[in-house]
Amino acid sequence: MIFLCAISFGQNNYSLSGTVVDKNSEPLTGAAVTLLPIEKGAIVDARGKYTISGLTKGTYTVTVSFIGFKSVVDTILINGSKTYNARLVEASINLHEVVVAYDYAKTRKKEEALNVEIVNEKYLKQNMGGSLMKTLERLPGITTIDIGSGQSKPVIRGLGFNRVVVVENGVKHEGQEWGEDHGLEIDQYAVDNLEIIKGPASLMYGSDAIGGVIDLKNRNLPADNSIGGTVDLSGKTNNNLVGSSISMYGRKKWFFADLRATILDYGDYKVPTDSVDIYSYRAALYKNHLRNTAGKEQNLNLSFGIIQRKFLSRFFVSDVNTKSGFFANAHGLEPRNVDAGLHDKSSNDIHFPYQKVNHFKTINKSEYTWGNLKFESDLGFQRNFRQEWSQYVSHGYMPAVFPGSQGFDADLERQFEKYVYSSNLKFTYYKNDFFQLLVGLNSEYQDNRIDGRGFIIPAFKQLSVGGFLLAKYALSAKSSIQMGVRYDYTHIKTLRYNDWFSSPVISLDNDITLQYLTRADAISRHFSNTSWSVGYNYNLPTLSFKTNVGKSFRVPIAKELAANGVNYHHFSYEAGKPDLSPEVSYQLDAGVEYNSNAIAMGVTPFLNYFSNYIYLNPTSEHDRLYGNGNQIYNYTQSEVFRYGGEMHAHYQVIESLRVGVMGEFVYSKQLSGEKKGFTLPFSPPASMILNVKYDKRKIKSAENLYLSIDYRITAPQNNIVPPEESTDGYQIINISLGGDVKLLNQKISISMQVQNLLNTKYFNHTSYYRLINVPEPGRNLIMNISIPFSGKIK
Amino acid sequence: MKKAEISILSIFLLIALNSCEKNEDIDSQKPAIDLYIQDAFPDNCDTLYFGETFYMKTLFTDNVQLGSYSIDIHNNFDHHSHSTEVTEPNLDPIKSPVNPFVFIQDYSIPNGLRKYETNLPITIPSGNSVGAFDEGDYHFFISLTDKEGWSVQKGLSIKILYR
């Protein structure tokens, strides 16, 4: 082991350890212990124990906090390694407000060499958008690719689709990530806190984490012998959304359970324009409604588990159901005439074309602690079922009248059914406060089936297995290094696909025969890859510095290898390349953060190089037979260089008033290939938010009041690649305000937002509908009322 | 420490501002289809005839170099879509196709041209092995690319009838 070289430490290297329990002496796993002013901290483990190491001599303020319990604040003199035990008393109102996460966030950010953002429940409520990803869009470095008002995909520093991994409760979420019109199937209300890793994180998350990771966590553990819940009521004026999410949780000694049901119903969303130019065709909009973009969502989440001194095991079961319409005048990007009478009758109904998605997920998450060893396992099963319905249109050589007995409905355009089995095992060895070793093993099996009249990706089966080793070593009280290596093996097998209709094939001697074309051949590919990462952290009381360098990779997906069909949403004939090699990326990340009482500021720049970025390249050719006369788009690989970063600066003017600025930008350039000199598709423009936030802990009986004004300035995006259009810059104002009020002794949390206050007409460069000139939603008033209730089990 | 902070911040901002400059050495202009040159044919709402040959006359232009184009003629008996033109001809009542005419072809454009006027003969047969083709509303769809892969589409609403 390279870490065994002896390093002598000075006398200034003490630790603080102890146990945190409740009044029945049960361990409070997950409680946070924080030391101020150095903001060092630790999370209490399953045995109720914690250790904060690397301390220098001095007097500190120690805070022990946990959801549903009164925090303990104490002063402690450290002049040697000390023990501090705490017994927390339950708070009278069991609002699971995440005070903890704030301290945890700071600690986590300091310990991680990659750039991370931690988001808690409070942030999610105060900034709630049409979907989870829309809510996160305010964070620097995060953008979204949207379709309609309820569907969006995450983009981290300009990389999206299969280049961002979404993890829920330890298991990678698997849907149809490649699709531009496919949103993320997650119940926004069920997410309590999340962590975003900006930058390549293949080391711990495997292939696809090449752009970053969004790690979602469901509710923290309820306190012993408690019962409670929340009723959330939401409304939005722009698309007439009404929604409710009700949750209940309880814990009796070692058993706990949590149930949540969510229902959302929304109408067509409104845009500040009365017509949309689809190519040169002008489609009039009825009362500013983007025709047929209504939708609904019904979700159920159940979790239950047991907690013992050394053992914690939780089951998560979720079922997410959505049905949402596509803009009727342009299915995808294909302009359409519509039956205005039918579509404009009600703004709440959903007609053709629409999509229906069901995502079912079961996860077991367990951990077992044994002396210095911790063993964690995350096992998951998922089924993603997606259908896209639209009226039968005979494109290309498809028969003009749909012949029956094809095994699928004439109006079923595409269907994807994916079964995913995942298993992640992790061993952690805490040798001492200075050295920890992590060994992990991830495996996943995917079985993807297809149906419907349109062919875009073949059915496939994919097995991935990967193992990693990660070591964390404290060089001194202030600095630490982390390094790891990973090996992955992936086998992907795509299935052969023949058209269900015949096309006229012209032979060399000009004979025309009708043939059922083979769109995709059976392909079997094996990939293996080594990735690595080295990171360094240096933390002073007010200044911290981090840097990380690493190699990440991504295995080509079935669509990139074997697509062969017309994407009528784009007028493109997309052809895969069966011999693509895995995408490899090298990235250098850095971060500097300064925190004093009144000022917080930081920058997180990055440099990134892809030796072979996989890219769908629009060529100058057209294809008759397979492409039905459409432009050929080929998957190719090119060298790509990218750089960019995020910055933020906040100044606490007075106790309750804070001003701040956040900014992000990304620059990409293809260094080789047919699009040498061009950028990458969906490049987010540089953007900045100027913010003023007023906070007041208490005014009469109202508590935790806030008023926040965001002025967002987004630069124009003129750095484009076919088939994109340049997008003008824009400025919009968003306001959020809220607080907790008491009504008949019942606490009620209210959060309100006005998005796009001035009803500005602007275009989002990364919106799927950008190409057909659909502006972003107009003014939207959002209201969320959250009513917590709690009690005790005798 | 503050100094270091400020200098890092200013370097960052400098890079940010620098990147906003437009990259001038790449082609970022789409080609164009001009349907309004003299003798242009067909135009929106024009009529073609089965059993006859017509000459497609259109002007293609690009700032650097043209790529290729394709023609797609298919029925619009269900009034489904793809007109990119503002004016719509009077459509016949919706009907079910029996033996509709389908025409798809891709064409190359000689290398190195910035301007290309088509004079393309297209013959519409009166029928196939199944029988006579259906009369009525059709779409005439043109797709044009340039060498860089920029593309533009035009969809015309036409009628194909028996004379």
Coordinates of N, CA, C and O in Angstrom, one line a residue, chain A residues 547-687:
Chain A
T547 N -9.0 20.0 -5.6 CA -8.8 19.7 -7.0 C -8.9 18.3 -7.2 O -8.7 17.4 -6.3
N548 N -9.2 17.9 -8.4 CA -9.4 16.5 -8.8 C -9.1 16.3 -10.2 O -9.4 17.1 -11.1
V549 N -8.4 15.2 -10.5 CA -8.2 14.9 -11.9 C -8.6 13.4 -12.1 O -8.4 12.6 -11.2
G550 N -9.3 13.1 -13.2 CA -9.7 11.8 -13.4 C -10.1 11.4 -14.8 O -10.2 12.3 -15.7
K551 N -10.1 10.1 -15.0 CA -10.5 9.6 -16.3 C -11.9 8.9 -16.1 O -12.0 8.1 -15.2
S552 N -12.8 9.2 -16.9 CA -14.2 8.6 -16.9 C -14.5 8.0 -18.3 O -13.8 8.3 -19.2
F553 N -15.5 7.2 -18.3 CA -15.8 6.6 -19.6 C -17.3 6.4 -19.7 O -18.1 6.5 -18.7
R554 N -17.7 6.1 -20.9 CA -19.1 5.7 -21.2 C -19.2 4.7 -22.3 O -18.6 4.9 -23.3
V555 N -20.0 3.6 -22.0 CA -20.1 2.6 -23.0 C -21.2 3.1 -24.0 O -22.2 3.7 -23.6
P556 N -21.0 2.9 -25.4 CA -22.0 3.3 -26.3 C -23.4 2.6 -26.0 O -23.4 1.4 -25.6
I557 N -24.4 3.3 -26.2 CA -25.8 2.8 -26.0 C -26.3 2.1 -27.2 O -25.8 2.4 -28.3
A558 N -27.4 1.4 -27.1 CA -28.0 0.6 -28.2 C -28.3 1.6 -29.4 O -28.1 1.2 -30.5
K559 N -28.8 2.8 -29.0 CA -29.2 3.7 -30.1 C -28.0 4.1 -30.9 O -28.0 4.2 -32.1
E560 N -26.9 4.4 -30.2 CA -25.6 4.8 -30.9 C -25.1 3.7 -31.8 O -24.5 4.0 -32.8
L561 N -25.2 2.5 -31.3 CA -24.7 1.3 -32.1 C -25.6 0.9 -33.2 O -25.1 0.5 -34.3
A562 N -26.9 0.9 -33.0 CA -27.8 0.2 -33.9 C -29.0 1.0 -34.4 O -29.9 0.4 -35.0
A563 N -29.1 2.3 -34.2 CA -30.2 3.1 -34.7 C -30.3 2.9 -36.2 O -29.2 2.9 -36.8
N564 N -31.4 2.8 -36.8 CA -31.5 2.8 -38.2 C -33.0 3.1 -38.6 O -33.7 2.2 -38.9
G565 N -33.3 4.4 -38.6 CA -34.7 4.7 -38.9 C -34.9 6.2 -38.9 O -34.0 7.0 -38.6
V566 N -36.1 6.5 -39.4 CA -36.4 7.9 -39.5 C -37.0 8.5 -38.2 O -37.8 7.9 -37.6
N567 N -36.4 9.6 -37.8 CA -36.9 10.3 -36.6 C -37.8 11.4 -37.2 O -37.3 12.5 -37.5
Y568 N -39.1 11.1 -37.3 CA -39.9 12.1 -37.9 C -40.1 13.4 -37.1 O -40.6 14.4 -37.5
H569 N -39.7 13.2 -35.8 CA -39.7 14.4 -34.9 C -38.7 15.4 -35.4 O -38.6 16.5 -34.9
H570 N -37.8 15.0 -36.2 CA -36.6 15.8 -36.6 C -36.4 15.9 -38.1 O -35.5 16.6 -38.5
F571 N -37.1 15.2 -38.9 CA -36.9 15.0 -40.3 C -35.4 14.4 -40.5 O -34.7 14.9 -41.3
S572 N -35.1 13.5 -39.7 CA -33.7 13.0 -39.8 C -33.8 11.5 -39.9 O -34.6 10.8 -39.3
Y573 N -32.8 10.9 -40.7 CA -32.7 9.5 -40.8 C -31.4 9.2 -40.0 O -30.3 9.6 -40.3
E574 N -31.6 8.5 -38.8 CA -30.5 8.3 -37.9 C -29.9 6.9 -38.0 O -30.6 5.9 -37.9
A575 N -28.6 6.9 -38.3 CA -28.0 5.6 -38.5 C -26.9 5.4 -37.4 O -26.0 6.3 -37.2
G576 N -26.9 4.3 -36.7 CA -26.0 4.0 -35.7 C -24.7 3.5 -36.3 O -24.6 3.3 -37.5
K577 N -23.6 3.3 -35.5 CA -22.4 2.8 -36.0 C -22.0 1.6 -35.0 O -21.6 1.8 -33.9
P578 N -22.0 0.4 -35.6 CA -21.9 -0.8 -34.7 C -20.5 -0.9 -34.1 O -20.3 -1.6 -33.1
D579 N -19.4 -0.2 -34.7 CA -18.1 -0.4 -34.1 C -17.6 0.8 -33.3 O -16.4 1.0 -33.2
L580 N -18.5 1.6 -32.7 CA -18.1 2.7 -31.9 C -17.3 2.1 -30.7 O -17.5 1.1 -30.2
S581 N -16.3 3.0 -30.2 CA -15.6 2.6 -29.0 C -16.1 3.4 -27.8 O -16.8 4.4 -28.0
P582 N -15.8 2.9 -26.6 CA -16.4 3.6 -25.4 C -15.8 5.0 -25.4 O -14.6 5.2 -25.7
E583 N -16.6 6.0 -25.0 CA -16.3 7.4 -24.9 C -15.3 7.5 -23.7 O -15.6 6.9 -22.6
V584 N -14.2 8.2 -23.8 CA -13.3 8.4 -22.7 C -13.1 9.9 -22.5 O -13.0 10.7 -23.4
S585 N -13.2 10.3 -21.2 CA -13.0 11.7 -20.9 C -12.0 11.9 -19.8 O -12.0 11.2 -18.8
Y586 N -11.2 13.0 -19.9 CA -10.3 13.3 -18.9 C -10.7 14.7 -18.4 O -10.9 15.6 -19.2
Q587 N -10.7 14.9 -17.1 CA -11.1 16.2 -16.6 C -10.3 16.6 -15.4 O -10.0 15.8 -14.5
L588 N -10.0 17.9 -15.4 CA -9.4 18.5 -14.3 C -10.4 19.5 -13.6 O -10.9 20.4 -14.3
D589 N -10.6 19.3 -12.4 CA -11.6 20.1 -11.6 C -10.9 20.9 -10.5 O -9.9 20.3 -9.9
A590 N -11.3 22.1 -10.2 CA -10.8 22.7 -9.0 C -11.9 23.5 -8.4 O -13.0 23.7 -8.9
G591 N -11.7 23.9 -7.1 CA -12.7 24.6 -6.4 C -12.0 25.4 -5.3 O -11.2 24.9 -4.6
V592 N -12.4 26.7 -5.2 CA -11.9 27.5 -4.1 C -13.1 28.1 -3.5 O -14.0 28.6 -4.1
E593 N -13.2 28.1 -2.1 CA -14.4 28.6 -1.4 C -13.9 29.4 -0.3 O -13.0 28.9 0.5
Y594 N -14.4 30.6 -0.1 CA -14.1 31.4 1.0 C -15.4 31.7 1.8 O -16.4 32.1 1.2
N595 N -15.3 31.5 3.1 CA -16.4 31.7 3.9 C -16.1 32.5 5.2 O -15.3 32.1 6.0
S596 N -16.6 33.7 5.3 CA -16.4 34.4 6.6 C -17.8 34.7 7.1 O -18.8 34.3 6.5
N597 N -17.9 35.5 8.1 CA -19.3 35.7 8.7 C -20.2 36.4 7.7 O -21.3 36.1 7.6
A598 N -19.6 37.4 7.0 CA -20.5 38.2 6.1 C -20.4 37.8 4.6 O -21.2 38.1 3.8
I599 N -19.2 37.2 4.3 CA -19.0 36.9 2.8 C -18.8 35.5 2.6 O -18.1 34.8 3.3
A600 N -19.4 35.0 1.5 CA -19.2 33.6 1.0 C -19.0 33.7 -0.4 O -19.7 34.4 -1.1
M601 N -17.9 33.2 -0.9 CA -17.7 33.2 -2.4 C -16.9 32.0 -2.8 O -16.1 31.4 -2.1
G602 N -17.1 31.6 -4.1 CA -16.3 30.5 -4.6 C -16.4 30.4 -6.1 O -17.2 31.0 -6.7
V603 N -15.4 29.7 -6.6 CA -15.3 29.4 -8.0 C -15.0 28.0 -8.2 O -14.3 27.4 -7.4
T604 N -15.6 27.4 -9.2 CA -15.3 25.9 -9.5 C -15.1 25.8 -11.0 O -16.0 25.4 -11.8
P605 N -13.9 26.0 -11.5 CA -13.6 25.9 -12.9 C -13.3 24.4 -13.3 O -12.9 23.6 -12.4
F606 N -13.4 24.1 -14.5 CA -13.0 22.8 -15.0 C -12.4 22.8 -16.4 O -12.7 23.7 -17.2
L607 N -11.6 21.8 -16.7 CA -11.0 21.6 -18.1 C -11.4 20.2 -18.4 O -11.2 19.3 -17.6
N608 N -11.8 19.9 -19.6 CA -12.3 18.6 -20.0 C -11.9 18.3 -21.4 O -12.0 19.1 -22.3
Y609 N -11.4 17.0 -21.6 CA -11.0 16.6 -22.9 C -11.6 15.2 -23.2 O -11.5 14.3 -22.4
F610 N -12.4 15.1 -24.3 CA -12.9 13.8 -24.7 C -12.1 13.3 -25.9 O -11.9 14.1 -26.9
S611 N -11.5 12.1 -25.8 CA -10.8 11.7 -27.0 C -11.7 11.2 -28.1 O -11.3 11.1 -29.3
N612 N -12.9 10.8 -27.8 CA -13.8 10.3 -28.8 C -15.3 10.4 -28.3 O -15.9 9.5 -28.0
Y613 N -15.7 11.7 -28.3 CA -17.1 12.0 -28.0 C -18.0 11.4 -29.0 O -17.8 11.6 -30.2
I614 N -19.1 10.7 -28.6 CA -20.0 10.1 -29.6 C -21.1 11.1 -29.9 O -21.7 11.7 -29.0
Y615 N -21.3 11.3 -31.2 CA -22.1 12.5 -31.6 C -22.9 12.1 -32.9 O -22.4 11.4 -33.8
L616 N -24.1 12.5 -32.9 CA -25.0 12.3 -34.0 C -24.8 13.4 -35.0 O -25.3 14.5 -34.8
N617 N -24.1 13.1 -36.1 CA -23.7 14.1 -37.0 C -24.6 14.3 -38.2 O -24.8 13.4 -39.0
P618 N -25.2 15.5 -38.4 CA -26.1 15.7 -39.6 C -25.2 15.8 -40.8 O -24.3 16.7 -40.8
T619 N -25.3 15.0 -41.8 CA -24.5 15.0 -43.0 C -25.1 15.8 -44.1 O -26.3 16.3 -43.9
S620 N -24.5 15.9 -45.2 CA -25.1 16.6 -46.3 C -25.9 15.7 -47.2 O -26.4 16.1 -48.3
E621 N -26.0 14.4 -46.9 CA -26.6 13.4 -47.8 C -28.1 13.2 -47.4 O -28.5 13.4 -46.2
H622 N -28.8 12.7 -48.3 CA -30.2 12.2 -48.1 C -30.3 10.7 -48.4 O -29.4 10.2 -49.2
D623 N -31.2 10.0 -47.9 CA -31.4 8.6 -48.2 C -32.8 8.2 -48.6 O -33.7 8.6 -47.9
R624 N -33.0 7.5 -49.7 CA -34.3 7.2 -50.2 C -34.9 6.0 -49.5 O -35.9 6.1 -48.8
L625 N -34.1 4.9 -49.5 CA -34.7 3.6 -49.1 C -34.9 3.5 -47.6 O -36.1 3.2 -47.2
Y626 N -33.9 3.6 -46.8 CA -34.0 3.5 -45.4 C -34.5 4.8 -44.8 O -35.1 4.8 -43.7
G627 N -34.1 5.9 -45.4 CA -34.4 7.2 -44.8 C -35.6 7.9 -45.3 O -35.9 9.0 -44.9
N628 N -36.3 7.3 -46.3 CA -37.5 7.9 -46.9 C -37.3 9.3 -47.3 O -38.1 10.2 -47.1
G629 N -36.1 9.6 -47.9 CA -35.8 10.9 -48.4 C -35.4 11.9 -47.4 O -35.2 13.1 -47.7
N630 N -35.1 11.4 -46.2 CA -34.7 12.4 -45.1 C -33.1 12.5 -45.1 O -32.4 11.7 -45.6
Q631 N -32.7 13.6 -44.5 CA -31.3 13.9 -44.3 C -30.7 12.8 -43.4 O -31.2 12.4 -42.4
I632 N -29.5 12.3 -43.8 CA -28.8 11.3 -43.0 C -28.0 11.9 -41.8 O -27.2 12.8 -42.0
Y633 N -28.3 11.4 -40.6 CA -27.6 11.7 -39.4 C -26.8 10.5 -39.0 O -27.4 9.5 -38.7
N634 N -25.5 10.6 -39.0 CA -24.6 9.4 -38.6 C -24.0 9.5 -37.3 O -23.5 10.6 -36.9
Y635 N -24.0 8.5 -36.5 CA -23.2 8.5 -35.3 C -21.7 8.4 -35.6 O -21.3 7.6 -36.4
T636 N -21.0 9.4 -35.1 CA -19.5 9.4 -35.3 C -18.8 9.8 -34.0 O -19.5 10.1 -33.0
Q637 N -17.5 9.7 -33.9 CA -16.8 10.1 -32.7 C -15.8 11.2 -33.1 O -15.2 11.2 -34.1
S638 N -15.7 12.2 -32.2 CA -14.7 13.2 -32.4 C -14.1 13.7 -31.1 O -14.6 13.5 -30.1
E639 N -12.9 14.3 -31.3 CA -12.2 14.8 -30.1 C -12.9 16.1 -29.7 O -13.3 16.9 -30.5
V640 N -13.1 16.3 -28.4 CA -13.8 17.5 -27.9 C -13.1 18.1 -26.8 O -12.6 17.4 -25.9
F641 N -12.9 19.4 -26.8 CA -12.3 20.1 -25.7 C -13.4 21.0 -25.1 O -14.1 21.7 -25.8
R642 N -13.5 21.0 -23.7 CA -14.5 21.8 -23.1 C -13.9 22.5 -21.9 O -13.0 21.9 -21.2
Y643 N -14.3 23.7 -21.6 CA -13.9 24.3 -20.3 C -15.1 25.1 -19.8 O -16.0 25.5 -20.6
G644 N -15.0 25.5 -18.6 CA -16.1 26.3 -18.0 C -16.1 26.3 -16.5 O -15.0 26.0 -15.9
G645 N -17.1 26.7 -15.9 CA -17.2 26.6 -14.5 C -18.4 27.4 -13.9 O -19.2 27.9 -14.7
E646 N -18.4 27.5 -12.6 CA -19.4 28.2 -11.9 C -18.8 29.1 -10.9 O -17.7 28.9 -10.5
M647 N -19.5 30.2 -10.5 CA -19.0 31.0 -9.4 C -20.2 31.5 -8.6 O -21.4 31.5 -9.1
H648 N -20.0 31.8 -7.4 CA -21.0 32.4 -6.6 C -20.4 33.4 -5.6 O -19.2 33.2 -5.2
A649 N -21.1 34.4 -5.2 CA -20.6 35.3 -4.2 C -21.8 35.8 -3.4 O -22.8 36.2 -4.0
H650 N -21.7 35.8 -2.1 CA -22.9 36.2 -1.3 C -22.4 37.2 -0.2 O -21.3 37.0 0.3
Y651 N -23.1 38.2 0.0 CA -22.7 39.2 1.0 C -23.9 39.4 2.0 O -25.0 39.7 1.5
Q652 N -23.7 39.2 3.3 CA -24.7 39.4 4.2 C -24.7 40.9 4.7 O -23.8 41.3 5.4
V653 N -25.6 41.7 4.1 CA -25.6 43.1 4.3 C -25.9 43.4 5.8 O -25.2 44.1 6.5
I654 N -27.0 42.9 6.2 CA -27.4 43.0 7.6 C -27.9 41.6 8.0 O -27.9 40.7 7.1
E655 N -28.3 41.4 9.2 CA -28.6 40.1 9.7 C -29.6 39.4 8.8 O -29.5 38.2 8.6
S656 N -30.6 40.1 8.4 CA -31.7 39.5 7.6 C -31.7 39.7 6.1 O -32.5 39.3 5.4
L657 N -30.6 40.4 5.6 CA -30.6 40.7 4.2 C -29.3 40.2 3.6 O -28.2 40.5 4.0
R658 N -29.5 39.5 2.5 CA -28.3 38.9 1.8 C -28.4 39.2 0.3 O -29.5 39.1 -0.3
V659 N -27.3 39.6 -0.3 CA -27.3 39.8 -1.7 C -26.3 38.8 -2.3 O -25.3 38.5 -1.6
G660 N -26.6 38.4 -3.5 CA -25.7 37.4 -4.1 C -25.7 37.4 -5.6 O -26.5 37.9 -6.2
V661 N -24.7 36.7 -6.1 CA -24.6 36.5 -7.5 C -24.1 35.1 -7.8 O -23.3 34.6 -7.1
M662 N -24.7 34.4 -8.8 CA -24.3 33.1 -9.2 C -24.1 33.1 -10.7 O -24.9 33.7 -11.4
G663 N -23.1 32.4 -11.2 CA -23.0 32.4 -12.6 C -22.5 31.1 -13.1 O -21.9 30.3 -12.4
E664 N -22.7 30.8 -14.4 CA -22.2 29.5 -15.0 C -21.9 29.8 -16.4 O -22.5 30.6 -17.1
F665 N -20.9 29.1 -16.9 CA -20.7 29.1 -18.4 C -19.9 27.8 -18.8 O -19.2 27.2 -18.0
V666 N -20.1 27.4 -20.0 CA -19.5 26.3 -20.6 C -19.1 26.6 -22.0 O -19.9 27.2 -22.7
Y667 N -17.9 26.2 -22.4 CA -17.5 26.4 -23.8 C -17.0 25.0 -24.3 O -16.3 24.3 -23.7
S668 N -17.5 24.6 -25.5 CA -17.1 23.3 -26.0 C -16.7 23.5 -27.5 O -17.3 24.3 -28.2
K669 N -15.8 22.7 -27.9 CA -15.4 22.8 -29.3 C -14.9 21.4 -29.8 O -14.2 20.7 -29.1
Q670 N -15.4 21.0 -31.0 CA -15.0 19.7 -31.5 C -13.6 20.0 -32.2 O -13.5 20.9 -33.0
L671 N -12.7 19.1 -31.9 CA -11.3 19.3 -32.4 C -11.0 18.5 -33.6 O -10.0 18.7 -34.3
S672 N -11.9 17.5 -33.9 CA -11.7 16.7 -35.1 C -13.0 16.3 -35.7 O -14.1 16.6 -35.2
G673 N -12.9 15.5 -36.8 CA -14.2 15.0 -37.4 C -14.8 16.0 -38.3 O -14.3 17.1 -38.6
E674 N -16.0 15.6 -38.8 CA -16.7 16.4 -39.8 C -17.2 17.7 -39.3 O -17.5 18.7 -40.0
K675 N -17.4 17.8 -38.0 CA -17.9 19.1 -37.4 C -16.8 19.8 -36.6 O -17.0 20.4 -35.6
K676 N -15.5 19.6 -37.1 CA -14.4 20.3 -36.5 C -14.6 21.8 -36.4 O -15.0 22.4 -37.4
G677 N -14.4 22.3 -35.2 CA -14.6 23.8 -35.0 C -16.0 24.1 -34.5 O -16.2 25.2 -33.9
F678 N -16.9 23.2 -34.6 CA -18.3 23.4 -34.1 C -18.3 23.1 -32.6 O -17.5 22.4 -32.1
T679 N -19.4 23.5 -32.0 CA -19.7 23.2 -30.6 C -20.4 21.9 -30.5 O -20.5 21.1 -31.5
L680 N -20.9 21.5 -29.3 CA -21.7 20.3 -29.1 C -23.2 20.7 -29.1 O -23.5 21.9 -28.8
P681 N -24.1 19.8 -29.5 CA -25.5 20.1 -29.4 C -26.0 20.5 -28.0 O -25.4 20.0 -27.1
F682 N -27.0 21.3 -28.0 CA -27.6 21.7 -26.7 C -26.7 22.4 -25.7 O -26.7 22.1 -24.5
S683 N -25.7 23.2 -26.2 CA -24.8 23.9 -25.4 C -25.5 25.0 -24.6 O -26.0 25.9 -25.2
P684 N -25.5 25.0 -23.3 CA -26.2 26.0 -22.6 C -25.4 27.4 -22.7 O -24.2 27.4 -22.6
P685 N -26.1 28.5 -22.8 CA -25.5 29.8 -22.9 C -25.0 30.2 -21.5 O -25.5 29.7 -20.5
A686 N -24.1 31.1 -21.4 CA -23.6 31.6 -20.1 C -24.8 32.3 -19.4 O -25.7 32.9 -20.1
S687 N -24.8 32.2 -18.1 CA -26.0 32.7 -17.4 C -25.6 33.1 -16.0 O -24.7 32.6 -15.4

